[in-house]
Amino acid sequence: MTTAALIVAAGRGTRAGGSVPKQYAMLAGAPVFVQCLQTFGSLQQALGGNEKIDLMQVVIHPDDTEIYTRYAGTGVLPPVYGGASRQLSVLSGLEALADHRITKVLIHDAARPFVSPRTIRNVIRALDKHAGALAAVPLADTLKRANAFGCVAETIPRAGLWRAQTPQGFRFDDILTAHRKAAAAGRDDFTDDAAIAEWAGLDVALVEDEATNTKITTEADLKMAERLKNANLYPYPLEPRIGTGFDVHRFTAGDHLILGGIQILHTHGLEGHSDADVVLHALTDAVLGALGDGDIGQHFPPSNPKWKGAASRIFLEDAVTRVIKRGGRIANADVTLLCEAPQIGPHREAMQRMIADIMGINPVRVGVKATTTEGLGFTGRREGIAAMASVMLLLP
Ligand code: MG
């Protein structure tokens, strides 16, 4: 008995805002599709029973190869490219799984990050009795059909009506055959896989799902999802980890500094191999410290000419990617700058927003503060700037 999860992430929908399709948007510190992989992945080591996931296959669009590879982590088969429609994307995923001797397959939209382990297990279990089984929610709202004038033409009885969600599970050979048949018949108008199964005459059971397993389509969906995630609806327990970072750079000739990713005009520049951004360097070390994963100099040695003049956001982005690949999240980040000048106040909000953007978290989770050292020490003598940072992670 081998069960595979087929995650469909090839859609191009960017209505949720940003430049990336919604399944790659950041949600509470990790891309939406990663959260699906983590929930299905949590059933890879499931104890006992047949309700576990053995293999995970993701279907992506070629344009998303880079962002996918950056965050996907381990435990997933190499991605395959989708087709012109969702239906063709699923078919290419099924064909890729065809050599793996799969018994059951669960097809899931990558834009549904709230799928619960309970629903996944229930769908797998339903496939012992049925050729297909889909997660669905009984309709709670009253349905109206509109006429051409935007007025109610009729009320549709909702008894027996369900809203189809995913995952939708099938016995593998049956759904592969049905999909191939639909493609051969030139049918490309099915809106979900259960509809193809019905068309092929398979029996498909309804498995009651949680209403929270919604699909993220718009910016408003993403905001609502952010609130739900922040309410701590994680599918597994997370452990808090604290890390600290400290960095110093010396003033040198110049007319601007980069602090927290923001350019600030000043009487001096900062000396450094990269762009000398003490704020992002301290934050990077804080993240790496919380992970117990070395420090910035180990991952980006100053001896490597590749990092000469580099924008420091790449260091922090790399550290954040390590957190996501470990299944973790950043809870918050806090920075203190030590310097007599420049004044940080006027740039605080821009820095907060920039740091939040780089770390993929909400700006309310980022603190930026500054203090002088009362003219004492090297910062007091205006020889350089120091920054210290603390970061809290939540790790599985
Ligand atoms: Mg540094």
Tab-separated table of C-alpha atoms and ligand atoms in Angstrom:
chain	number	residue	atom	x	y	z
A	1	MET	CA	0.000	0.000	0.000
A	2	THR	CA	1.663	3.202	-1.202
A	3	THR	CA	-0.064	6.579	-0.898
A	4	ALA	CA	1.157	9.672	-2.735
A	5	ALA	CA	0.249	13.337	-2.328
A	6	LEU	CA	0.083	15.253	-5.607
A	7	ILE	CA	0.273	18.993	-4.913
A	8	VAL	CA	-0.817	21.196	-7.811
A	9	ALA	CA	1.153	24.461	-7.765
A	10	ALA	CA	1.227	25.358	-11.465
A	11	GLY	CA	-1.530	28.022	-11.442
A	12	ARG	CA	-0.676	31.576	-12.502
A	13	GLY	CA	-3.210	33.431	-10.317
A	14	THR	CA	-1.640	36.602	-8.927
A	15	ARG	CA	-4.890	38.198	-7.721
A	16	ALA	CA	-3.708	37.762	-4.127
A	17	GLY	CA	-1.213	40.536	-4.801
A	18	GLY	CA	2.518	40.604	-5.312
A	19	SER	CA	4.426	39.398	-8.301
A	20	VAL	CA	4.197	35.683	-7.554
A	21	PRO	CA	1.226	33.331	-7.946
A	22	LYS	CA	-0.777	32.971	-4.722
A	23	GLN	CA	0.652	29.564	-3.797
A	24	TYR	CA	4.106	31.184	-3.505
A	25	ALA	CA	2.946	34.214	-1.497
A	26	MET	CA	4.373	34.522	2.011
A	27	LEU	CA	1.861	33.635	4.694
A	28	ALA	CA	2.846	34.069	8.361
A	29	GLY	CA	6.514	33.534	7.574
A	30	ALA	CA	6.505	30.779	4.933
A	31	PRO	CA	5.254	30.431	1.349
A	32	VAL	CA	1.711	29.034	1.099
A	33	PHE	CA	2.766	25.888	-0.820
A	34	VAL	CA	5.423	25.049	1.795
A	35	GLN	CA	2.712	24.921	4.450
A	36	CYS	CA	0.836	22.290	2.385
A	37	LEU	CA	4.028	20.251	1.991
A	38	GLN	CA	4.697	20.457	5.718
A	39	THR	CA	1.229	19.217	6.638
A	40	PHE	CA	1.343	16.306	4.165
A	41	GLY	CA	4.974	15.735	5.174
A	42	SER	CA	3.955	15.461	8.841
A	43	LEU	CA	2.091	12.279	7.804
A	44	GLN	CA	5.207	10.750	6.231
A	45	GLN	CA	6.372	9.572	9.632
A	46	ALA	CA	2.865	8.751	10.814
A	47	LEU	CA	2.794	6.035	13.437
A	48	GLY	CA	1.087	2.783	12.446
A	49	GLY	CA	-1.932	2.305	10.226
A	50	ASN	CA	-2.247	2.837	6.522
A	51	GLU	CA	-3.161	6.498	6.818
A	52	LYS	CA	0.221	7.858	5.933
A	53	ILE	CA	1.786	9.656	2.988
A	54	ASP	CA	4.702	7.793	1.384
A	55	LEU	CA	5.577	10.106	-1.510
A	56	MET	CA	5.015	13.748	-2.386
A	57	GLN	CA	5.002	15.073	-5.946
A	58	VAL	CA	4.536	18.747	-6.831
A	59	VAL	CA	3.482	20.093	-10.240
A	60	ILE	CA	4.849	23.563	-10.960
A	61	HIS	CA	5.039	26.111	-13.768
A	62	PRO	CA	8.510	26.451	-15.371
A	63	ASP	CA	8.575	30.158	-14.408
A	64	ASP	CA	8.411	29.199	-10.716
A	65	THR	CA	11.334	26.738	-10.734
A	66	GLU	CA	13.636	29.056	-8.817
A	67	ILE	CA	11.247	30.052	-6.031
A	68	TYR	CA	10.015	26.456	-5.741
A	69	THR	CA	13.524	25.005	-5.450
A	70	ARG	CA	14.522	27.623	-2.942
A	71	TYR	CA	11.858	26.664	-0.405
A	72	ALA	CA	10.758	23.100	-1.156
A	73	GLY	CA	13.111	21.324	1.245
A	74	THR	CA	13.668	17.585	1.281
A	75	GLY	CA	11.271	14.645	1.244
A	76	VAL	CA	9.655	15.630	-2.059
A	77	LEU	CA	10.146	14.045	-5.501
A	78	PRO	CA	11.735	16.368	-8.114
A	79	PRO	CA	8.990	18.695	-9.402
A	80	VAL	CA	7.323	18.174	-12.772
A	81	TYR	CA	5.995	20.883	-15.055
A	82	GLY	CA	2.273	21.346	-15.542
A	83	GLY	CA	0.207	21.899	-18.663
A	84	ALA	CA	-2.028	24.633	-20.047
A	85	SER	CA	-4.860	23.924	-17.601
A	86	ARG	CA	-5.202	22.597	-14.064
A	87	GLN	CA	-6.561	19.361	-15.531
A	88	LEU	CA	-3.464	18.865	-17.732
A	89	SER	CA	-1.202	19.760	-14.803
A	90	VAL	CA	-2.788	17.026	-12.698
A	91	LEU	CA	-2.386	14.582	-15.582
A	92	SER	CA	1.324	15.339	-15.888
A	93	GLY	CA	1.701	14.827	-12.127
A	94	LEU	CA	-0.127	11.498	-12.314
A	95	GLU	CA	2.048	10.388	-15.260
A	96	ALA	CA	5.167	11.267	-13.236
A	97	LEU	CA	3.906	9.062	-10.392
A	98	ALA	CA	2.984	6.190	-12.716
A	99	ASP	CA	6.316	4.389	-12.234
A	100	HIS	CA	6.156	4.454	-8.436
A	101	ARG	CA	3.591	1.646	-7.893
A	102	ILE	CA	1.136	3.966	-6.142
A	103	THR	CA	-2.066	2.530	-4.671
A	104	LYS	CA	-3.798	5.761	-3.589
A	105	VAL	CA	-3.209	9.359	-4.596
A	106	LEU	CA	-4.437	12.543	-2.898
A	107	ILE	CA	-4.630	15.530	-5.237
A	108	HIS	CA	-4.385	18.865	-3.424
A	109	ASP	CA	-4.391	22.556	-4.402
A	110	ALA	CA	-1.181	24.244	-3.250
A	111	ALA	CA	-3.242	27.358	-2.459
A	112	ARG	CA	-5.009	25.573	0.435
A	113	PRO	CA	-2.512	25.859	3.299
A	114	PHE	CA	-5.026	25.052	6.067
A	115	VAL	CA	-5.590	21.408	5.151
A	116	SER	CA	-5.509	19.392	8.367
A	117	PRO	CA	-3.824	16.036	9.017
A	118	ARG	CA	-7.247	14.818	10.193
A	119	THR	CA	-8.859	15.515	6.783
A	120	ILE	CA	-5.937	13.909	4.949
A	121	ARG	CA	-6.270	10.755	7.068
A	122	ASN	CA	-10.056	10.645	6.587
A	123	VAL	CA	-9.725	10.891	2.795
A	124	ILE	CA	-7.103	8.124	2.721
A	125	ARG	CA	-9.339	5.941	4.903
A	126	ALA	CA	-12.424	6.522	2.692
A	127	LEU	CA	-10.484	5.077	-0.257
A	128	ASP	CA	-10.642	1.631	1.370
A	129	LYS	CA	-14.357	1.579	0.476
A	130	HIS	CA	-14.632	3.928	-2.502
A	131	ALA	CA	-12.742	4.590	-5.741
A	132	GLY	CA	-12.707	8.287	-4.907
A	133	ALA	CA	-13.213	10.553	-1.887
A	134	LEU	CA	-13.154	14.328	-1.659
A	135	ALA	CA	-12.910	16.773	1.202
A	136	ALA	CA	-16.085	18.855	1.214
A	137	VAL	CA	-18.175	21.091	3.438
A	138	PRO	CA	-21.986	21.014	3.653
A	139	LEU	CA	-23.377	24.361	2.540
A	140	ALA	CA	-24.353	26.630	5.403
A	141	ASP	CA	-25.538	29.629	3.361
A	142	THR	CA	-28.830	29.879	1.502
A	143	LEU	CA	-28.317	29.906	-2.262
A	144	LYS	CA	-30.005	32.380	-4.598
A	145	ARG	CA	-30.050	32.316	-8.364
A	146	ALA	CA	-29.914	35.833	-9.868
A	147	ASN	CA	-31.804	37.040	-12.911
A	148	ALA	CA	-30.319	39.345	-15.563
A	149	PHE	CA	-31.232	42.406	-13.438
A	150	GLY	CA	-29.318	41.323	-10.351
A	151	CYS	CA	-32.511	40.392	-8.517
A	152	VAL	CA	-33.417	37.063	-6.983
A	153	ALA	CA	-34.947	34.707	-9.507
A	154	GLU	CA	-35.229	31.800	-7.127
A	155	THR	CA	-34.012	30.228	-3.898
A	156	ILE	CA	-32.207	26.943	-4.384
A	157	PRO	CA	-32.753	24.368	-1.643
A	158	ARG	CA	-29.372	23.699	-0.071
A	159	ALA	CA	-30.235	20.269	1.335
A	160	GLY	CA	-27.687	17.782	0.028
A	161	LEU	CA	-25.383	20.486	-1.393
A	162	TRP	CA	-21.676	20.442	-0.522
A	163	ARG	CA	-18.760	22.680	-1.422
A	164	ALA	CA	-15.898	20.688	-2.954
A	165	GLN	CA	-12.439	21.323	-1.459
A	166	THR	CA	-9.200	19.375	-1.667
A	167	PRO	CA	-7.565	16.943	-1.068
A	168	GLN	CA	-9.458	14.707	-3.453
A	169	GLY	CA	-8.261	11.123	-3.183
A	170	PHE	CA	-8.505	8.268	-5.663
A	171	ARG	CA	-7.282	4.791	-6.277
A	172	PHE	CA	-4.318	5.578	-8.451
A	173	ASP	CA	-4.937	3.385	-11.504
A	174	ASP	CA	-8.592	4.460	-11.702
A	175	ILE	CA	-7.903	8.202	-11.727
A	176	LEU	CA	-4.937	7.932	-14.094
A	177	THR	CA	-7.109	5.981	-16.544
A	178	ALA	CA	-9.976	8.499	-16.165
A	179	HIS	CA	-7.641	11.474	-16.743
A	180	ARG	CA	-6.066	9.858	-19.823
A	181	LYS	CA	-9.536	9.082	-21.169
A	182	ALA	CA	-10.704	12.680	-20.617
A	183	ALA	CA	-7.607	14.036	-22.388
A	184	ALA	CA	-8.071	11.617	-25.290
A	185	ALA	CA	-11.738	12.649	-25.574
A	186	GLY	CA	-10.681	16.302	-25.790
A	187	ARG	CA	-12.529	17.126	-22.568
A	188	ASP	CA	-10.726	19.933	-20.748
A	189	ASP	CA	-13.674	21.559	-18.991
A	190	PHE	CA	-13.625	19.672	-15.685
A	191	THR	CA	-13.153	22.004	-12.728
A	192	ASP	CA	-11.956	19.334	-10.307
A	193	ASP	CA	-10.711	15.770	-10.311
A	194	ALA	CA	-13.836	14.392	-8.647
A	195	ALA	CA	-15.778	15.584	-11.717
A	196	ILE	CA	-13.493	13.520	-13.961
A	197	ALA	CA	-13.981	10.523	-11.684
A	198	GLU	CA	-17.781	10.958	-11.877
A	199	TRP	CA	-17.596	11.269	-15.663
A	200	ALA	CA	-15.623	7.994	-15.741
A	201	GLY	CA	-18.298	6.315	-13.617
A	202	LEU	CA	-16.269	5.953	-10.417
A	203	ASP	CA	-18.021	6.206	-7.052
A	204	VAL	CA	-16.827	9.225	-5.111
A	205	ALA	CA	-17.524	9.666	-1.397
A	206	LEU	CA	-17.883	12.997	0.405
A	207	VAL	CA	-15.597	13.381	3.428
A	208	GLU	CA	-16.636	16.196	5.748
A	209	ASP	CA	-13.828	18.746	5.930
A	210	GLU	CA	-13.227	21.804	8.086
A	211	ALA	CA	-14.572	25.063	6.636
A	212	THR	CA	-11.169	26.658	7.394
A	213	ASN	CA	-9.533	24.669	4.550
A	214	THR	CA	-10.214	27.496	2.103
A	215	LYS	CA	-8.408	28.350	-1.107
A	216	ILE	CA	-6.369	31.549	-1.218
A	217	THR	CA	-7.361	33.475	-4.326
A	218	THR	CA	-7.470	37.176	-3.488
A	219	GLU	CA	-5.528	39.661	-1.375
A	220	ALA	CA	-8.413	39.568	1.134
A	221	ASP	CA	-8.084	35.754	1.376
A	222	LEU	CA	-4.383	36.168	2.093
A	223	LYS	CA	-5.063	38.705	4.857
A	224	MET	CA	-7.706	36.459	6.426
A	225	ALA	CA	-5.307	33.510	6.201
A	226	GLU	CA	-2.599	35.582	7.884
A	227	ARG	CA	-4.946	36.241	10.801
A	228	LEU	CA	-5.812	32.558	11.124
A	229	LYS	CA	-2.170	31.480	10.993
A	230	ASN	CA	-1.203	34.115	13.524
A	231	ALA	CA	-3.913	32.755	15.814
A	232	ASN	CA	-1.570	29.779	16.099
A	233	LEU	CA	-3.466	27.247	14.071
A	234	TYR	CA	-0.324	25.261	13.377
A	235	PRO	CA	-0.932	21.607	12.574
A	236	TYR	CA	1.889	20.500	14.867
A	237	PRO	CA	3.562	21.740	18.056
A	238	LEU	CA	6.327	24.304	17.607
A	239	GLU	CA	9.148	25.029	20.033
A	240	PRO	CA	10.357	28.594	20.632
A	241	ARG	CA	14.069	29.277	19.985
A	242	ILE	CA	15.900	32.528	20.653
A	243	GLY	CA	19.018	33.726	18.825
A	244	THR	CA	21.156	36.831	19.248
A	245	GLY	CA	23.480	38.624	16.842
A	246	PHE	CA	25.986	41.460	17.153
A	247	ASP	CA	27.920	43.335	14.478
A	248	VAL	CA	30.214	46.336	14.130
A	249	HIS	CA	31.430	48.262	11.089
A	250	ARG	CA	33.914	51.124	11.041
A	251	PHE	CA	33.164	54.526	9.483
A	252	THR	CA	35.094	55.365	6.337
A	253	ALA	CA	34.996	58.078	3.687
A	254	GLY	CA	31.673	58.211	1.888
A	255	ASP	CA	28.333	59.978	1.705
A	256	HIS	CA	25.831	57.288	2.639
A	257	LEU	CA	25.265	54.146	4.711
A	258	ILE	CA	23.044	51.111	4.224
A	259	LEU	CA	21.209	50.241	7.451
A	260	GLY	CA	18.404	47.692	7.575
A	261	GLY	CA	18.437	47.604	3.779
A	262	ILE	CA	17.728	51.368	3.613
A	263	GLN	CA	20.108	53.912	2.120
A	264	ILE	CA	20.764	56.829	4.500
A	265	LEU	CA	22.707	59.947	3.509
A	266	HIS	CA	25.533	60.651	5.966
A	267	THR	CA	28.904	62.365	6.358
A	268	HIS	CA	30.623	58.959	6.213
A	269	GLY	CA	30.180	55.499	4.767
A	270	LEU	CA	30.769	52.163	6.485
A	271	GLU	CA	33.741	49.951	5.689
A	272	GLY	CA	33.033	46.335	4.864
A	273	HIS	CA	33.402	43.587	2.353
A	274	SER	CA	29.674	43.580	1.504
A	275	ASP	CA	27.502	46.710	1.772
A	276	ALA	CA	28.416	46.802	5.525
A	277	ASP	CA	24.789	46.735	6.692
A	278	VAL	CA	25.319	46.103	10.438
A	279	VAL	CA	21.581	45.735	11.033
A	280	LEU	CA	21.043	42.926	8.524
A	281	HIS	CA	24.309	41.248	9.590
A	282	ALA	CA	23.250	41.189	13.262
A	283	LEU	CA	19.801	39.866	12.275
A	284	THR	CA	21.332	37.163	10.063
A	285	ASP	CA	23.498	35.979	12.961
A	286	ALA	CA	20.493	36.030	15.309
A	287	VAL	CA	18.527	33.751	12.941
A	288	LEU	CA	21.500	31.422	12.416
A	289	GLY	CA	22.091	31.411	16.174
A	290	ALA	CA	18.519	30.352	16.928
A	291	LEU	CA	18.926	27.545	14.375
A	292	GLY	CA	22.295	26.508	15.840
A	293	ASP	CA	23.595	26.742	12.280
A	294	GLY	CA	26.919	28.585	12.398
A	295	ASP	CA	27.262	32.284	11.605
A	296	ILE	CA	27.258	34.698	8.690
A	297	GLY	CA	31.045	34.434	8.171
A	298	GLN	CA	30.810	30.668	7.842
A	299	HIS	CA	28.061	30.738	5.198
A	300	PHE	CA	29.347	33.834	3.367
A	301	PRO	CA	33.137	33.987	3.921
A	302	PRO	CA	34.586	37.508	3.404
A	303	SER	CA	37.448	35.738	1.584
A	304	ASN	CA	35.023	34.915	-1.246
A	305	PRO	CA	35.099	37.738	-3.846
A	306	LYS	CA	31.512	36.779	-4.743
A	307	TRP	CA	30.226	38.741	-1.709
A	308	LYS	CA	32.235	41.915	-2.456
A	309	GLY	CA	29.786	44.829	-2.312
A	310	ALA	CA	26.870	42.384	-2.013
A	311	ALA	CA	23.465	43.625	-0.830
A	312	SER	CA	23.185	42.138	2.644
A	313	ARG	CA	19.564	41.137	2.167
A	314	ILE	CA	20.819	37.989	0.432
A	315	PHE	CA	22.483	36.905	3.712
A	316	LEU	CA	19.306	37.398	5.726
A	317	GLU	CA	17.137	35.800	3.030
A	318	ASP	CA	19.419	32.773	3.080
A	319	ALA	CA	19.088	32.465	6.870
A	320	VAL	CA	15.287	32.787	6.661
A	321	THR	CA	15.191	30.108	3.943
A	322	ARG	CA	17.046	27.782	6.341
A	323	VAL	CA	14.281	28.351	8.907
A	324	ILE	CA	11.524	27.586	6.404
A	325	LYS	CA	13.300	24.440	5.178
A	326	ARG	CA	13.427	23.225	8.786
A	327	GLY	CA	9.647	23.639	8.975
A	328	GLY	CA	9.986	26.677	11.237
A	329	ARG	CA	8.679	30.229	11.380
A	330	ILE	CA	10.029	33.547	12.560
A	331	ALA	CA	7.939	34.849	15.440
A	332	ASN	CA	9.614	38.261	15.753
A	333	ALA	CA	12.849	40.180	15.301
A	334	ASP	CA	14.231	43.085	17.335
A	335	VAL	CA	17.251	45.292	16.581
A	336	THR	CA	19.097	47.984	18.537
A	337	LEU	CA	21.544	50.295	16.787
A	338	LEU	CA	24.345	51.920	18.804
A	339	CYS	CA	25.615	55.163	17.295
A	340	GLU	CA	25.788	58.924	17.869
A	341	ALA	CA	24.805	59.617	14.262
A	342	PRO	CA	23.006	59.400	11.887
A	343	GLN	CA	19.593	59.792	13.466
A	344	ILE	CA	17.623	56.578	13.085
A	345	GLY	CA	14.154	57.883	14.006
A	346	PRO	CA	13.267	59.283	10.579
A	347	HIS	CA	14.185	55.935	8.945
A	348	ARG	CA	12.736	53.589	11.543
A	349	GLU	CA	9.499	52.770	9.731
A	350	ALA	CA	11.170	52.240	6.370
A	351	MET	CA	13.679	49.892	8.049
A	352	GLN	CA	10.902	48.007	9.811
A	353	ARG	CA	9.057	47.491	6.534
A	354	MET	CA	12.218	46.474	4.669
A	355	ILE	CA	13.281	43.965	7.346
A	356	ALA	CA	9.733	42.532	7.481
A	357	ASP	CA	9.765	42.184	3.696
A	358	ILE	CA	13.114	40.374	3.677
A	359	MET	CA	12.062	38.058	6.535
A	360	GLY	CA	8.593	37.412	5.088
A	361	ILE	CA	6.769	38.507	8.254
A	362	ASN	CA	4.364	41.266	9.210
A	363	PRO	CA	6.048	44.621	10.087
A	364	VAL	CA	4.358	44.554	13.524
A	365	ARG	CA	6.697	41.662	14.334
A	366	VAL	CA	9.818	43.770	13.728
A	367	GLY	CA	11.337	46.165	16.283
A	368	VAL	CA	13.932	48.809	15.333
A	369	LYS	CA	15.489	50.954	18.081
A	370	ALA	CA	18.573	53.114	18.438
A	371	THR	CA	20.584	54.572	21.272
A	372	THR	CA	23.719	56.675	21.644
A	373	THR	CA	26.363	55.506	24.090
A	374	GLU	CA	26.603	58.942	25.733
A	375	GLY	CA	29.829	59.713	23.911
A	376	LEU	CA	31.519	56.673	25.473
A	377	GLY	CA	33.472	53.989	23.653
A	378	PHE	CA	34.080	53.576	19.935
A	379	THR	CA	30.500	54.373	19.007
A	380	GLY	CA	30.648	57.458	21.241
A	381	ARG	CA	33.838	58.567	19.461
A	382	ARG	CA	31.964	58.136	16.167
A	383	GLU	CA	34.425	55.556	14.897
A	384	GLY	CA	31.753	53.138	13.811
A	385	ILE	CA	28.263	51.708	14.261
A	386	ALA	CA	27.242	48.631	16.244
A	387	ALA	CA	23.994	46.695	16.038
A	388	MET	CA	22.565	43.959	18.198
A	389	ALA	CA	19.599	41.769	17.291
A	390	SER	CA	17.369	39.148	18.841
A	391	VAL	CA	15.142	36.803	16.870
A	392	MET	CA	12.600	34.285	18.074
A	393	LEU	CA	11.900	31.260	15.913
A	394	LEU	CA	9.234	28.595	16.238
A	395	LEU	CA	10.633	25.227	15.175
A	396	PRO	CA	8.910	21.837	14.912
B	1	MG	MG	29.221	42.679	9.315
